[in-house]
Amino acid sequence: MDIRDRADCERLVRAFYARALSDPVIGFIFVDVAKLDLETHVPRITSFWETVLLGARSYGGGAFRPHAALHRRVRLRRGHFERWLVLWRATVDELFAGERAELAKAHAERVAAAFLARLASIPAPDGPAVAAAGLAVTHHGPDLP
Ligand code: HEM
Ligand code: HEM
């Protein structure tokens, strides 16, 4: 069954985030860095896909901006985008098949490539900032005076 309506877009988006948020490669970016509020985010990204796939005009644009902001806090690398796409393709294929399902995968690849290229000119922290974002510093042993 292909993607038919907004409810299908939402189902796709929710299934994707169920994977993405618990993913060992990119999960920390959503959970620890962006502290993504899913109930705010799901309607927005559902509108994005409804606009791309179904010709709705429900998404207002500006998709790149939050990624630029994110990149300033934790460098978004090619590997992160590749992983994002692997999860996206797997989710689309698990739930849907057809022209729109193919378009969903193709458009995500175009957007990912465009984002990655645009991010290249934006400064980002290197390794340690990523580690700091993903690790909790804990204190062991007796408290010192
Ligand atoms: C039915 C046709 C299409 C629709 C409705 C559509 C819709 C959109 C929307 C809503 C965005 C987000 C724009 C923003 O946030 O400002 C976008 C981004 C993008 N689309 Fe499409 N698109 C379509 C076809 C295509 C095609 C045919 C290509 C390329 C061959 C393409 C390449 C891109 C790229 C590269 C971006 C990312 C731009 C960026 O922010 O750097 N799209 N599209
Ligand atoms: C490493 C890969 C990616 C990461 C870590 C990531 C992360 C995020 C996060 C955390 C947000 C929410 C920002 C906020 O509301 O504060 C967001 C928004 C969004 N992302 Fe991504 N993203 C990635 C790749 C992509 C790709 C490839 C697409 C293309 C389909 C995409 C499309 C969007 C859209 C449309 C929004 C909504 C922007 C808005 O609120 O208008 N993202 N992303």
JSON list of N, CA and C and ligand atoms in Angstrom, two decimals, residues 29-30 34 36 41 44-45 48-49 59 63 66-67 70 76 80-81 84 111-112 115, ligand 2:
[
{"chain": "A", "resi": 29, "resn": "ILE", "atom": "N", "xyz": [21.74, 12.65, 19.27]},
{"chain": "A", "resi": 29, "resn": "ILE", "atom": "CA", "xyz": [21.57, 14.01, 18.74]},
{"chain": "A", "resi": 29, "resn": "ILE", "atom": "C", "xyz": [20.14, 14.50, 19.02]},
{"chain": "A", "resi": 30, "resn": "PHE", "atom": "N", "xyz": [19.18, 13.62, 18.85]},
{"chain": "A", "resi": 30, "resn": "PHE", "atom": "CA", "xyz": [17.78, 13.98, 19.12]},
{"chain": "A", "resi": 30, "resn": "PHE", "atom": "C", "xyz": [17.51, 14.07, 20.62]},
{"chain": "A", "resi": 34, "resn": "ALA", "atom": "N", "xyz": [19.44, 17.86, 21.00]},
{"chain": "A", "resi": 34, "resn": "ALA", "atom": "CA", "xyz": [18.27, 18.67, 20.65]},
{"chain": "A", "resi": 34, "resn": "ALA", "atom": "C", "xyz": [17.17, 18.58, 21.71]},
{"chain": "A", "resi": 36, "resn": "LEU", "atom": "N", "xyz": [14.64, 16.68, 21.71]},
{"chain": "A", "resi": 36, "resn": "LEU", "atom": "CA", "xyz": [13.48, 16.80, 20.83]},
{"chain": "A", "resi": 36, "resn": "LEU", "atom": "C", "xyz": [12.17, 16.53, 21.57]},
{"chain": "A", "resi": 41, "resn": "HIS", "atom": "N", "xyz": [7.22, 18.23, 17.42]},
{"chain": "A", "resi": 41, "resn": "HIS", "atom": "CA", "xyz": [7.95, 18.01, 16.17]},
{"chain": "A", "resi": 41, "resn": "HIS", "atom": "C", "xyz": [7.14, 17.19, 15.16]},
{"chain": "A", "resi": 44, "resn": "ARG", "atom": "N", "xyz": [4.91, 19.03, 12.65]},
{"chain": "A", "resi": 44, "resn": "ARG", "atom": "CA", "xyz": [5.68, 19.85, 11.70]},
{"chain": "A", "resi": 44, "resn": "ARG", "atom": "C", "xyz": [6.27, 18.99, 10.59]},
{"chain": "A", "resi": 45, "resn": "ILE", "atom": "N", "xyz": [6.90, 17.89, 11.01]},
{"chain": "A", "resi": 45, "resn": "ILE", "atom": "CA", "xyz": [7.57, 17.07, 10.00]},
{"chain": "A", "resi": 45, "resn": "ILE", "atom": "C", "xyz": [6.54, 16.25, 9.20]},
{"chain": "A", "resi": 48, "resn": "PHE", "atom": "N", "xyz": [5.66, 18.59, 6.55]},
{"chain": "A", "resi": 48, "resn": "PHE", "atom": "CA", "xyz": [6.72, 18.59, 5.53]},
{"chain": "A", "resi": 48, "resn": "PHE", "atom": "C", "xyz": [6.48, 17.47, 4.52]},
{"chain": "A", "resi": 49, "resn": "TRP", "atom": "N", "xyz": [6.25, 16.26, 5.02]},
{"chain": "A", "resi": 49, "resn": "TRP", "atom": "CA", "xyz": [6.08, 15.12, 4.11]},
{"chain": "A", "resi": 49, "resn": "TRP", "atom": "C", "xyz": [4.75, 15.18, 3.36]},
{"chain": "A", "resi": 59, "resn": "TYR", "atom": "N", "xyz": [3.29, 22.82, 4.99]},
{"chain": "A", "resi": 59, "resn": "TYR", "atom": "CA", "xyz": [4.61, 23.11, 5.55]},
{"chain": "A", "resi": 59, "resn": "TYR", "atom": "C", "xyz": [5.11, 24.46, 5.06]},
{"chain": "A", "resi": 63, "resn": "ALA", "atom": "N", "xyz": [13.34, 24.39, 6.56]},
{"chain": "A", "resi": 63, "resn": "ALA", "atom": "CA", "xyz": [13.77, 23.11, 7.15]},
{"chain": "A", "resi": 63, "resn": "ALA", "atom": "C", "xyz": [15.25, 23.11, 7.51]},
{"chain": "A", "resi": 66, "resn": "PRO", "atom": "N", "xyz": [16.93, 24.69, 11.62]},
{"chain": "A", "resi": 66, "resn": "PRO", "atom": "CA", "xyz": [17.21, 23.96, 12.87]},
{"chain": "A", "resi": 66, "resn": "PRO", "atom": "C", "xyz": [18.43, 23.05, 12.76]},
{"chain": "A", "resi": 67, "resn": "HIS", "atom": "N", "xyz": [18.74, 22.59, 11.56]},
{"chain": "A", "resi": 67, "resn": "HIS", "atom": "CA", "xyz": [19.92, 21.73, 11.40]},
{"chain": "A", "resi": 67, "resn": "HIS", "atom": "C", "xyz": [21.21, 22.54, 11.50]},
{"chain": "A", "resi": 70, "resn": "LEU", "atom": "N", "xyz": [21.71, 23.09, 15.12]},
{"chain": "A", "resi": 70, "resn": "LEU", "atom": "CA", "xyz": [22.17, 21.83, 15.72]},
{"chain": "A", "resi": 70, "resn": "LEU", "atom": "C", "xyz": [23.66, 21.61, 15.45]},
{"chain": "A", "resi": 76, "resn": "LEU", "atom": "N", "xyz": [27.28, 17.78, 12.57]},
{"chain": "A", "resi": 76, "resn": "LEU", "atom": "CA", "xyz": [26.51, 16.78, 11.84]},
{"chain": "A", "resi": 76, "resn": "LEU", "atom": "C", "xyz": [27.35, 16.29, 10.68]},
{"chain": "A", "resi": 80, "resn": "HIS", "atom": "N", "xyz": [26.36, 10.64, 9.98]},
{"chain": "A", "resi": 80, "resn": "HIS", "atom": "CA", "xyz": [25.06, 10.85, 10.64]},
{"chain": "A", "resi": 80, "resn": "HIS", "atom": "C", "xyz": [23.94, 10.87, 9.59]},
{"chain": "A", "resi": 81, "resn": "PHE", "atom": "N", "xyz": [24.18, 11.59, 8.50]},
{"chain": "A", "resi": 81, "resn": "PHE", "atom": "CA", "xyz": [23.16, 11.66, 7.45]},
{"chain": "A", "resi": 81, "resn": "PHE", "atom": "C", "xyz": [22.95, 10.30, 6.78]},
{"chain": "A", "resi": 84, "resn": "TRP", "atom": "N", "xyz": [20.85, 8.34, 9.10]},
{"chain": "A", "resi": 84, "resn": "TRP", "atom": "CA", "xyz": [19.48, 8.86, 9.04]},
{"chain": "A", "resi": 84, "resn": "TRP", "atom": "C", "xyz": [18.76, 8.26, 7.82]},
{"chain": "A", "resi": 111, "resn": "VAL", "atom": "N", "xyz": [17.48, 16.09, 0.04]},
{"chain": "A", "resi": 111, "resn": "VAL", "atom": "CA", "xyz": [17.55, 17.05, 1.13]},
{"chain": "A", "resi": 111, "resn": "VAL", "atom": "C", "xyz": [18.80, 16.80, 1.98]},
{"chain": "A", "resi": 112, "resn": "ALA", "atom": "N", "xyz": [19.08, 15.53, 2.27]},
{"chain": "A", "resi": 112, "resn": "ALA", "atom": "CA", "xyz": [20.26, 15.20, 3.08]},
{"chain": "A", "resi": 112, "resn": "ALA", "atom": "C", "xyz": [21.53, 15.72, 2.39]},
{"chain": "A", "resi": 115, "resn": "PHE", "atom": "N", "xyz": [21.61, 19.54, 2.64]},
{"chain": "A", "resi": 115, "resn": "PHE", "atom": "CA", "xyz": [21.93, 19.97, 4.01]},
{"chain": "A", "resi": 115, "resn": "PHE", "atom": "C", "xyz": [23.42, 19.80, 4.29]},
{"chain": "B", "resi": 2, "resn": "HEM", "atom": "C1", "xyz": [21.91, 13.68, 10.81]},
{"chain": "B", "resi": 2, "resn": "HEM", "atom": "C2", "xyz": [20.72, 13.86, 10.31]},
{"chain": "B", "resi": 2, "resn": "HEM", "atom": "C3", "xyz": [19.63, 14.66, 10.96]},
{"chain": "B", "resi": 2, "resn": "HEM", "atom": "C4", "xyz": [19.47, 15.03, 12.26]},
{"chain": "B", "resi": 2, "resn": "HEM", "atom": "C5", "xyz": [20.34, 14.71, 13.45]},
{"chain": "B", "resi": 2, "resn": "HEM", "atom": "C6", "xyz": [18.24, 15.81, 12.32]},
{"chain": "B", "resi": 2, "resn": "HEM", "atom": "C7", "xyz": [17.73, 16.37, 13.46]},
{"chain": "B", "resi": 2, "resn": "HEM", "atom": "C8", "xyz": [16.63, 17.19, 13.53]},
{"chain": "B", "resi": 2, "resn": "HEM", "atom": "C9", "xyz": [16.13, 17.82, 14.73]},
{"chain": "B", "resi": 2, "resn": "HEM", "atom": "C10", "xyz": [16.73, 17.65, 16.12]},
{"chain": "B", "resi": 2, "resn": "HEM", "atom": "C11", "xyz": [15.08, 18.56, 14.37]},
{"chain": "B", "resi": 2, "resn": "HEM", "atom": "C12", "xyz": [14.18, 19.40, 15.29]},
{"chain": "B", "resi": 2, "resn": "HEM", "atom": "C13", "xyz": [14.75, 20.75, 15.48]},
{"chain": "B", "resi": 2, "resn": "HEM", "atom": "C14", "xyz": [13.88, 21.53, 16.43]},
{"chain": "B", "resi": 2, "resn": "HEM", "atom": "O1", "xyz": [12.65, 21.54, 16.28]},
{"chain": "B", "resi": 2, "resn": "HEM", "atom": "O2", "xyz": [14.46, 22.11, 17.35]},
{"chain": "B", "resi": 2, "resn": "HEM", "atom": "C15", "xyz": [14.88, 18.40, 12.94]},
{"chain": "B", "resi": 2, "resn": "HEM", "atom": "C16", "xyz": [13.89, 19.01, 12.19]},
{"chain": "B", "resi": 2, "resn": "HEM", "atom": "C17", "xyz": [13.60, 18.70, 10.89]},
{"chain": "B", "resi": 2, "resn": "HEM", "atom": "N1", "xyz": [14.31, 17.84, 10.07]},
{"chain": "B", "resi": 2, "resn": "HEM", "atom": "FE1", "xyz": [16.00, 16.89, 10.56]},
{"chain": "B", "resi": 2, "resn": "HEM", "atom": "N2", "xyz": [17.70, 15.90, 11.06]},
{"chain": "B", "resi": 2, "resn": "HEM", "atom": "C18", "xyz": [18.51, 15.20, 10.21]},
{"chain": "B", "resi": 2, "resn": "HEM", "atom": "C19", "xyz": [18.31, 15.03, 8.86]},
{"chain": "B", "resi": 2, "resn": "HEM", "atom": "C20", "xyz": [17.19, 15.39, 8.17]},
{"chain": "B", "resi": 2, "resn": "HEM", "atom": "C21", "xyz": [16.91, 15.07, 6.80]},
{"chain": "B", "resi": 2, "resn": "HEM", "atom": "C22", "xyz": [17.80, 14.24, 5.88]},
{"chain": "B", "resi": 2, "resn": "HEM", "atom": "C23", "xyz": [15.72, 15.63, 6.49]},
{"chain": "B", "resi": 2, "resn": "HEM", "atom": "C24", "xyz": [15.04, 15.55, 5.15]},
{"chain": "B", "resi": 2, "resn": "HEM", "atom": "C25", "xyz": [13.96, 15.00, 4.93]},
{"chain": "B", "resi": 2, "resn": "HEM", "atom": "C26", "xyz": [15.25, 16.34, 7.67]},
{"chain": "B", "resi": 2, "resn": "HEM", "atom": "C27", "xyz": [14.09, 17.06, 7.77]},
{"chain": "B", "resi": 2, "resn": "HEM", "atom": "C28", "xyz": [13.70, 17.81, 8.86]},
{"chain": "B", "resi": 2, "resn": "HEM", "atom": "C29", "xyz": [12.55, 18.67, 8.86]},
{"chain": "B", "resi": 2, "resn": "HEM", "atom": "C30", "xyz": [11.59, 18.94, 7.71]},
{"chain": "B", "resi": 2, "resn": "HEM", "atom": "C31", "xyz": [12.49, 19.25, 10.14]},
{"chain": "B", "resi": 2, "resn": "HEM", "atom": "C32", "xyz": [11.43, 20.24, 10.66]},
{"chain": "B", "resi": 2, "resn": "HEM", "atom": "C33", "xyz": [11.95, 21.63, 10.61]},
{"chain": "B", "resi": 2, "resn": "HEM", "atom": "C34", "xyz": [10.84, 22.56, 11.10]},
{"chain": "B", "resi": 2, "resn": "HEM", "atom": "O3", "xyz": [10.55, 22.58, 12.29]},
{"chain": "B", "resi": 2, "resn": "HEM", "atom": "O4", "xyz": [10.26, 23.26, 10.25]},
{"chain": "B", "resi": 2, "resn": "HEM", "atom": "N3", "xyz": [16.17, 16.16, 8.67]},
{"chain": "B", "resi": 2, "resn": "HEM", "atom": "N4", "xyz": [15.85, 17.57, 12.45]}
]
